[in-house]
Structures are given as structure tokens and as C-alpha cells.
Tab-separated table of C-alpha atoms in Angstrom:
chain	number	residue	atom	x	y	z
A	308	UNK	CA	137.288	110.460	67.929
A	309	UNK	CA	138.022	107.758	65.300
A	310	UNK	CA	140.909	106.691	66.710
A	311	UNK	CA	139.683	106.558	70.328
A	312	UNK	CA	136.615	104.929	69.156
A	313	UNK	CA	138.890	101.966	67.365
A	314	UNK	CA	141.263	102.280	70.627
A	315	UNK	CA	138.687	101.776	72.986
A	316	UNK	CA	136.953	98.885	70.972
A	317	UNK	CA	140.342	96.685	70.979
A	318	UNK	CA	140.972	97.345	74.439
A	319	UNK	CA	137.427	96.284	75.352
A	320	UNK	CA	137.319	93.548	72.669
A	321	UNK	CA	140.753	92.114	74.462
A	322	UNK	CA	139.090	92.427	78.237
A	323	UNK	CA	136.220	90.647	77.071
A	324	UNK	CA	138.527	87.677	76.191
A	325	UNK	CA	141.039	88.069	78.320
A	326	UNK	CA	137.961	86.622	81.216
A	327	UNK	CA	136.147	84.340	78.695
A	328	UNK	CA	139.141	81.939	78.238
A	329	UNK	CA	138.191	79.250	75.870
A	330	UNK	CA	134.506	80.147	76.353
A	331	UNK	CA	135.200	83.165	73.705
A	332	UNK	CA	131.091	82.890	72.961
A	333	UNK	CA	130.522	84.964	76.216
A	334	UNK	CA	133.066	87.276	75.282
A	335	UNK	CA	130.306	88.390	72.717
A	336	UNK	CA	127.865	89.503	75.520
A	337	UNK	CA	130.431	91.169	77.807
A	338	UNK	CA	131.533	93.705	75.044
A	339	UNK	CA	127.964	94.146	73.536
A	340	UNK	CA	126.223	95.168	77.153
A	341	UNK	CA	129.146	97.150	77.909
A	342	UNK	CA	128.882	99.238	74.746
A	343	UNK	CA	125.168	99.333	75.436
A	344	UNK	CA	125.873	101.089	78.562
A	345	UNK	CA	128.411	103.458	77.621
A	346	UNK	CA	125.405	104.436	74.531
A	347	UNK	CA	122.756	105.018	77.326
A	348	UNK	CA	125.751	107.663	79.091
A	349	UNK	CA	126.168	109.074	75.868
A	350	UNK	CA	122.240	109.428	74.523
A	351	UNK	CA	121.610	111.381	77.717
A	352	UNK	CA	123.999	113.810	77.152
A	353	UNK	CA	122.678	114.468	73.658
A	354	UNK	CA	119.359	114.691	75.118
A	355	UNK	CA	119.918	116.867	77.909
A	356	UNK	CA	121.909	119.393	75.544
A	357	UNK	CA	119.118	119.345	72.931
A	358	UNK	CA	116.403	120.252	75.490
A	359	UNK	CA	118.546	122.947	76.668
A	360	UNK	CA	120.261	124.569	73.812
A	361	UNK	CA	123.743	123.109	73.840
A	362	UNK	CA	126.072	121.538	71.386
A	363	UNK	CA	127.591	118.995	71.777
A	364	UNK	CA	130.866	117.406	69.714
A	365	UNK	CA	131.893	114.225	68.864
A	366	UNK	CA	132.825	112.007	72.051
A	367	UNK	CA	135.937	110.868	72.570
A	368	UNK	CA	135.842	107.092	74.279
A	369	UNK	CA	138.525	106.787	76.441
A	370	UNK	CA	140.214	102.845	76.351
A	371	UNK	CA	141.679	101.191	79.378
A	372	UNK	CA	143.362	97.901	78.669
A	373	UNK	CA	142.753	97.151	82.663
A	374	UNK	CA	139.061	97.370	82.317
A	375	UNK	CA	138.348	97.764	79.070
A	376	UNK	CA	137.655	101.301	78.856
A	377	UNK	CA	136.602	104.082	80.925
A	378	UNK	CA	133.711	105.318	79.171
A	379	UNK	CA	133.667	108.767	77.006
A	380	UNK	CA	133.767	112.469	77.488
A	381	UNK	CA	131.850	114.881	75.160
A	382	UNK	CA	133.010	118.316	74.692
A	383	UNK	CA	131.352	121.358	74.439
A	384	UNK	CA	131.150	123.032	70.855
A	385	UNK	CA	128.908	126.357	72.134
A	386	UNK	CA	128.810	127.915	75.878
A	387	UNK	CA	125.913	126.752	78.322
A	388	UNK	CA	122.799	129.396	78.230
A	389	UNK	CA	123.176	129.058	82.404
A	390	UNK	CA	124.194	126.806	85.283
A	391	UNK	CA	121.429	124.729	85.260
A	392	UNK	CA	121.475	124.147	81.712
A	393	UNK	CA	124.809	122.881	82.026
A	394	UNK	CA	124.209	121.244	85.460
A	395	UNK	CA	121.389	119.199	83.594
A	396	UNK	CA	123.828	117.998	80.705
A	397	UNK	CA	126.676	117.162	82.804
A	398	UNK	CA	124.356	115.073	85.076
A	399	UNK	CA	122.400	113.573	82.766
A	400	UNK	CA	124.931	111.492	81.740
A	401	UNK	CA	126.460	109.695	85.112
A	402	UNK	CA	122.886	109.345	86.469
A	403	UNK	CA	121.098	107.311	83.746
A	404	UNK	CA	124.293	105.620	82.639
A	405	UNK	CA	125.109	104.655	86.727
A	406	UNK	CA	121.911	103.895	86.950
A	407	UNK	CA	121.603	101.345	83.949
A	408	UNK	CA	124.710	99.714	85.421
A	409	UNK	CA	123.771	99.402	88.830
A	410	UNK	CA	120.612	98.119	87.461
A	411	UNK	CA	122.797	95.611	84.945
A	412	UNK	CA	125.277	94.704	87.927
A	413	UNK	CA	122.766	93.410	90.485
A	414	UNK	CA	120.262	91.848	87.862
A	415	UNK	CA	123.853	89.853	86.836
A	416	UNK	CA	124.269	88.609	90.437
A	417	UNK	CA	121.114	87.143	90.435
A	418	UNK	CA	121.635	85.590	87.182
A	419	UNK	CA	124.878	83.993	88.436
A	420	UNK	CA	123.169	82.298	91.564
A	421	UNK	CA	120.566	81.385	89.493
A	422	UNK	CA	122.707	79.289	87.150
A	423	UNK	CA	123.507	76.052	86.169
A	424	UNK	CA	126.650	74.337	86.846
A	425	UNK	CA	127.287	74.553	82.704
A	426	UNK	CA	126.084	78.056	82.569
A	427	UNK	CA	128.766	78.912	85.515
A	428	UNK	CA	131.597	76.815	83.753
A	429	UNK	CA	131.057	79.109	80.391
A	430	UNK	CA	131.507	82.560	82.205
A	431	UNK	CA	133.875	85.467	82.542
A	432	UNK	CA	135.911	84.846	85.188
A	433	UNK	CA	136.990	88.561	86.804
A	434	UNK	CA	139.491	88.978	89.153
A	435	UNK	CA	139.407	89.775	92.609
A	436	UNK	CA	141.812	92.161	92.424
A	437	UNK	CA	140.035	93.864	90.163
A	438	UNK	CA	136.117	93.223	91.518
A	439	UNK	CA	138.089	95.023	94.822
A	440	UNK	CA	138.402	98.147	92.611
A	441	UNK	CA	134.378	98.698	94.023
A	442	UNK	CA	133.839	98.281	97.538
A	443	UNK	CA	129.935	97.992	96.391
A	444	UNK	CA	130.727	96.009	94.257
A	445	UNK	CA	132.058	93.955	96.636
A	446	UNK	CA	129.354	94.058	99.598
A	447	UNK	CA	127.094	93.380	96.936
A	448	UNK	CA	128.778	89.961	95.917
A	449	UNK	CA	129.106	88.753	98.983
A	450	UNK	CA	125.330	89.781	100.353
A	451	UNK	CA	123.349	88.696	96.392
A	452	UNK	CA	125.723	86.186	95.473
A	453	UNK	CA	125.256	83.125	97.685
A	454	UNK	CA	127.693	80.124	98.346
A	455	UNK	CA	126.722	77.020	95.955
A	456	UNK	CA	127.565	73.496	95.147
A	457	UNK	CA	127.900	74.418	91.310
A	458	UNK	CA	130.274	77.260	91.803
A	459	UNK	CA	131.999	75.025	93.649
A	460	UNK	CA	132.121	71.831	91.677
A	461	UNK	CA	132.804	74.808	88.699
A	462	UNK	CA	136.404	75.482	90.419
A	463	UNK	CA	136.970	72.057	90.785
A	464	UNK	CA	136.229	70.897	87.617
A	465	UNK	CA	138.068	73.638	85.962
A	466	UNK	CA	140.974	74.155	88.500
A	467	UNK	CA	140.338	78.053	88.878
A	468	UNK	CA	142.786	79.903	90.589
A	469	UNK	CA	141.222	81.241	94.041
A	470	UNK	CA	141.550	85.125	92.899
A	471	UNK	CA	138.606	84.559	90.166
A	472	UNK	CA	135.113	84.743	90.114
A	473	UNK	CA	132.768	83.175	87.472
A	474	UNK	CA	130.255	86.124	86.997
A	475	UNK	CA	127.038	86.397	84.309
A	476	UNK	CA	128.050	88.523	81.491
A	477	UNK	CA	125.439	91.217	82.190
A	478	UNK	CA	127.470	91.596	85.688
A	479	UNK	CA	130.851	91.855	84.453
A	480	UNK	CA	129.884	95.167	81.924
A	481	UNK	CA	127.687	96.540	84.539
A	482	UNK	CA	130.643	96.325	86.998
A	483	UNK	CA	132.986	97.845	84.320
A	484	UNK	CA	129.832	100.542	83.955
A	485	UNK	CA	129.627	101.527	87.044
A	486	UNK	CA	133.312	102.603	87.105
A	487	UNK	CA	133.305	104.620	84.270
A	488	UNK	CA	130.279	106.452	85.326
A	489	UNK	CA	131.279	106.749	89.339
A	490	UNK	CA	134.975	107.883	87.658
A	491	UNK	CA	133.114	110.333	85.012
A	492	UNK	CA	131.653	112.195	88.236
A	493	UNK	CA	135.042	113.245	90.003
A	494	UNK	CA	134.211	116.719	90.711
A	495	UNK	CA	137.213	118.364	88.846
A	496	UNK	CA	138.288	120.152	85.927
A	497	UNK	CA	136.184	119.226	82.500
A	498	UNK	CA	134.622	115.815	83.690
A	499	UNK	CA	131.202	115.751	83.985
A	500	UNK	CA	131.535	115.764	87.929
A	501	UNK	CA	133.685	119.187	87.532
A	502	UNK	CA	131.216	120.190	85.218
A	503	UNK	CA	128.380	119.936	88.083
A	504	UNK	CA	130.378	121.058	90.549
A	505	UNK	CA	130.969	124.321	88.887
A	506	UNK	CA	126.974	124.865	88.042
A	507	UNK	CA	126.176	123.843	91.291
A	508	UNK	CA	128.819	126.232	93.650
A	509	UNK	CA	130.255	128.713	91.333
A	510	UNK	CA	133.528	128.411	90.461
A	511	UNK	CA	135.015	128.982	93.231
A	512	UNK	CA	133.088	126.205	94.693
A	513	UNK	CA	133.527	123.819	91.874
A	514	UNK	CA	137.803	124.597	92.122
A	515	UNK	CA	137.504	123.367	96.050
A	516	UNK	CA	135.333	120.274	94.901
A	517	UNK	CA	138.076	119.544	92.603
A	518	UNK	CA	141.073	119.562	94.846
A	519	UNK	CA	139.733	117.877	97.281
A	520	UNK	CA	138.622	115.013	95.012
A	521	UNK	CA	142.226	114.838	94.268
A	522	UNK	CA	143.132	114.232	97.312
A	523	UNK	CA	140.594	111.434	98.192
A	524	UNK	CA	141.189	109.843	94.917
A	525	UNK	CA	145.211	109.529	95.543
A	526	UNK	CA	144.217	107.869	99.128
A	527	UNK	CA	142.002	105.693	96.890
A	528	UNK	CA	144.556	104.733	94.650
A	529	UNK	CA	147.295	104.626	97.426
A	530	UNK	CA	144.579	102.292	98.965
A	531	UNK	CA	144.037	100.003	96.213
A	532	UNK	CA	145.575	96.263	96.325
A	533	UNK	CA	145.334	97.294	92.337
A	534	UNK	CA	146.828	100.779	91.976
A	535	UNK	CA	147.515	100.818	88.216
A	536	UNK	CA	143.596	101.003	87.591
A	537	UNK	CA	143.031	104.278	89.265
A	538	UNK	CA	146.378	105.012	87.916
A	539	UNK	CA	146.107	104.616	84.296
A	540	UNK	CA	142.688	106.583	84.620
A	541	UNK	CA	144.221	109.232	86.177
A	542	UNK	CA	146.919	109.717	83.379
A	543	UNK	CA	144.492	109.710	80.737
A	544	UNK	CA	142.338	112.422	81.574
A	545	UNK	CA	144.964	114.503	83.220
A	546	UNK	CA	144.341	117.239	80.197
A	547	UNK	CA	140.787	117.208	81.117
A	548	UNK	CA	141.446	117.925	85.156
A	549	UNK	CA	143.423	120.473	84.246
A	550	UNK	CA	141.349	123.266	83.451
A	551	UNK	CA	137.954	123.768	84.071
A	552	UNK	CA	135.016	124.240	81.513
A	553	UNK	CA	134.115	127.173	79.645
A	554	UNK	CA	132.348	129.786	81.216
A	555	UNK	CA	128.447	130.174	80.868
A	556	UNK	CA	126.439	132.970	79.573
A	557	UNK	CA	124.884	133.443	82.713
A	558	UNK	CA	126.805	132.428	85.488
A	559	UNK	CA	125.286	134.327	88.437
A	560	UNK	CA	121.673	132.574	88.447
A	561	UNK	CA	122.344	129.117	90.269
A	562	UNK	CA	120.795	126.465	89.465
A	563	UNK	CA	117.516	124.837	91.251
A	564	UNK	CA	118.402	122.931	94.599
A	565	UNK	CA	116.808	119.743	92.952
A	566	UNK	CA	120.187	119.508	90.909
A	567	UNK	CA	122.645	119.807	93.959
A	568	UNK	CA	120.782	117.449	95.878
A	569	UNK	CA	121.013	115.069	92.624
A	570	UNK	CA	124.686	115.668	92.151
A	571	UNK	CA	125.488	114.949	96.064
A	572	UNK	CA	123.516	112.164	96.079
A	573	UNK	CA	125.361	110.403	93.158
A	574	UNK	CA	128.679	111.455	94.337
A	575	UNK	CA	127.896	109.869	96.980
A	576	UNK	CA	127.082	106.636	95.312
A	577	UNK	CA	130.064	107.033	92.981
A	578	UNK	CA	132.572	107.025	96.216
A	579	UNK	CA	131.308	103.635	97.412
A	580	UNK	CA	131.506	102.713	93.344
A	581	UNK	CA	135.116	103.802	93.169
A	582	UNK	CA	136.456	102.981	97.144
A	583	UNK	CA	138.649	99.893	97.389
A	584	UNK	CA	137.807	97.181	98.854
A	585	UNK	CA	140.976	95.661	101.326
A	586	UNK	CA	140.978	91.929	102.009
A	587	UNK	CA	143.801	89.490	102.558
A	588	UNK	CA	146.296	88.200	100.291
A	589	UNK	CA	145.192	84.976	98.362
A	590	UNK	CA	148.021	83.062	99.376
A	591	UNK	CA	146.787	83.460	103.254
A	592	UNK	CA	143.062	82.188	101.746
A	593	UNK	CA	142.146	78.854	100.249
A	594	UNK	CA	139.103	77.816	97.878
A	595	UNK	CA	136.698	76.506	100.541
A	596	UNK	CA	137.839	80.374	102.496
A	597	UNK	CA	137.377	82.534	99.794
A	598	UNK	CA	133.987	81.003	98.440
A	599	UNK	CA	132.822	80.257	101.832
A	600	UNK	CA	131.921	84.333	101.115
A	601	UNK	CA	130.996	83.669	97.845
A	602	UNK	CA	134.062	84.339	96.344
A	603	UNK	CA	135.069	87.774	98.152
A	604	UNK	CA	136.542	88.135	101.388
A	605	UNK	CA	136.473	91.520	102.936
């Protein structure tokens, strides 16, 4: 855990600057909020096992130099009393965390169409390419974030390539949030979406979950203008699909139907989080094409 936790702090130390530029102030924010969210993932765990009974050990924060990082994964250190105990911890997690970051993302968008021509010249610019890792993500821009004469005079003034996007700190780590917590709910082997999956169906249940989630996520990768994000993510927590969690003591009760419909529900969400978004090739766009969207074309 000491080395992932350094690992993941240069990786998201170096995304953080790698879209502040010579504005490395904002970089500050960027890393702090994103930090802040992957804490709020974290503290819900540890709640959610302390109410019922389970340990938990150190995390282990998994870095991504494409994004960053891609959040954390706590092991078990004693077996889950039953399925809803465990369903409970393993949602707890993805739910408050996605939630914060959907909540950080679209409070960011606002910001950004809120601000000043200054205020827009000193933000992270993210990539297209990468912003089109989240089809939400993208509808979202283009409905919240509105075409304005300071973006524009912004790209101008600063020459910006037509593949970035000047967004408010507090939008960029919510975007990189909602990611890690849409990726943390694959339904497969010792995430916390396998982890569900198995409380909620059985096991036999949770194994089909899992394979099929496979499958969708190498269309969504195959899909991607961006492949090496979904990629990369997939390489480092290949030990972790690979087997699924330990058993629990009771694992013939099922769990109440409030926690399926809760787990569908943010699956559900965390497709549309993780589903590329197509659009054309920059060099068939210009400026005044791309930001007559605000900046996204789908």
C-alpha cells in the first residue's frame, strides 16, 4: 500500500500538470478534489464494514498515468457475516463516491460557464480524446456547458489546439471520479461490482455478471477513439478479475431487494460513465465547429 499510495500520488500529481500548463496554481485544486473524492469512496467502505462486522485492510490506490489514477480497492481481512453485509460494503463505496463526483462534475460545468475570461485562461485544459472516455460526460458538456465569447477569445488568445477544453478544476477530478467509481463497479471477480454481483445472484449469478461485463467492456475499449485508457485499467486489475471474493458465512440468505435494485441502478449509471463517446476526427473540425457545441462534437 505504500508504494501504490506514492505511485498513485506522482501519477496524479503529473496529470494535474500535465492540463495546467504554465497555470501550475490550478494544478493544486485538480489533485486536492480528486484525492478528496477517492477519501469519500474509501470512508464508506470503512463505514459500511464497521456497521456490519467486517474488516477491512489497507487499500491499495491503483495509479494511471492516463488519468491520474483509477481509484483504490480494499481487501477483505475476515469473511462477510452474509450477502447483504457484504452487498452493503461493496456498494457503499461506488455509490457515495459516484455520487460525490457526479455531484463535483456538473457543479464544475456550471462553474466554467460562469467564468471570467481570466478565470477560463488559468484552467486545466482536458482533452477530447480523453473527455470522450464518458459518453455522460460528454452529453453533459455539450447540454450545461454553453457556447461563449470568453471561451472563445480564451482559444484565441492562447492558440489552443481544437482537441482541448478549458474546464473548472472541480470538473476535471469529478470527471476523473466518476471513472474510477463507474470502473470500480464492473461486475467481475474482486471489484466492488463483482463483489455485489455475487451478494446479489449467488455465485453463479455473480460469474455470468462477470463474463458478460467482459465482453461489453472489450466492445468499449474496441470502441474507444482512446483505447489505451480502458486498456491500461484492464491490465492492472487483471489479478483482481481473476478470481472472485471469498466466500461468506452465510451464503444462502440473499440479500434485501433494496440492494439489487441499488446495484442495477448504478450499473446502469456507470455504463453511460464508462461508454465512449464517437465523434469525428479533429482534423475534419475547426475551432468555430468544435466550440460551436461547446467544445464537444458528438
Amino acid at each position: 500500500p505504500p508504494l501504490s499510495l506514492l505511485a498513485s500520488a506522482v501519477t496524479s500529481g503529473g496529470f494535474a500538470l500535465s492540463l495546467c500548463g504554465a497555470h501550475t496554481s490550478t494544478a493544486a485544486p485538480v489533485f486536492g478534489y480528486s484525492w478528496a473524492l477517492l477519501a469519500a469512496h474509501d470512508a464508506a467502505h470503512v463505514l459500511a464494514a464497521r456497521a456490519g462486522g467486517l474488516q477491512l485492510a489497507a487499500p491499495i490506490v491503483l495509479p494511471a498515468a492516463s488519468l491520474g489514477g483509477f481509484g483504490s480497492h480494499m481487501p477483505f481481512s475476515s469473511f462477510a457475516a452474509n450477502r447483504s453485509v457484504l452487498a452493503e460494503v461493496s456498494l457503499a463505496g461506488p455509490v457515495v463516491g459516484g455520487a460525490a463526483s457526479l455531484a463535483s462534475f456538473f457543479l464544475g460545468l456550471a462553474m466554467t460557464a460562469a467564468a471570467s475570461e481570466a478565470e477560463l485562461a488559468s484552467f486545466p485544459k482536458l482533452p477530447l480524446d480523453t473527455l470522450h472516455a464518458s459518453l455522460l460526460a460528454c452529453f453533459s458538456t455539450e447540454v450545461l456547458l454553453p457556447h461563449t465569447a470568453a471561451m472563445d477569445a480564451v482559444r484565441l488568445g492562447l492558440e489552443l489546439p481544437p482537441d482541448q477544453l478549458p474546464l473548472h478544476p472541480l470538473a476535471v477530478a469529478g470527471f476523473v471520479g466518476m471513472l474510477c467509481n463507474s470502473l470500480a463497479l464492473v461486475p467481475c471477480g474482486r471489484l466492488d461490482g463483482g463483489r455485489a454481483a455475487t451478494a446479489c445472484f449467488g455465485r453463479r449469478g455473480g460469474s455470468l455478471f462477470g463474463g458478460c461485463s467482459l465482453i461489453v467492456l472489450a466492445i468499449a475499449t474496441l470502441a474507444s477513439g482512446d483505447p489505451t485508457l480502458l486498456g491500461s485499467w484492464f491490465l492492472l486489475v487483471l489479478p483482481l478479475l481473476r478470481q472472485a471474493e471469498a466466500p461468506s458465512v452465510d451464503e444462502v440468505t440473499p440479500p434485501p431487494p433494496r440492494y439489487v435494485n441499488v446495484f442495477i441502478g448504478a450499473l446502469a449509471i456507470a455504463v453511460l460513465c464508462i461508454w465512449p463517446a464517437p465523434y469525428p476526427s479533429t482534423a475534419e473540425l475547426d475551432v468555430a465547429d468544435i466550440f460551436a457545441m461547446s467544445g464537444i462534437q458528438l
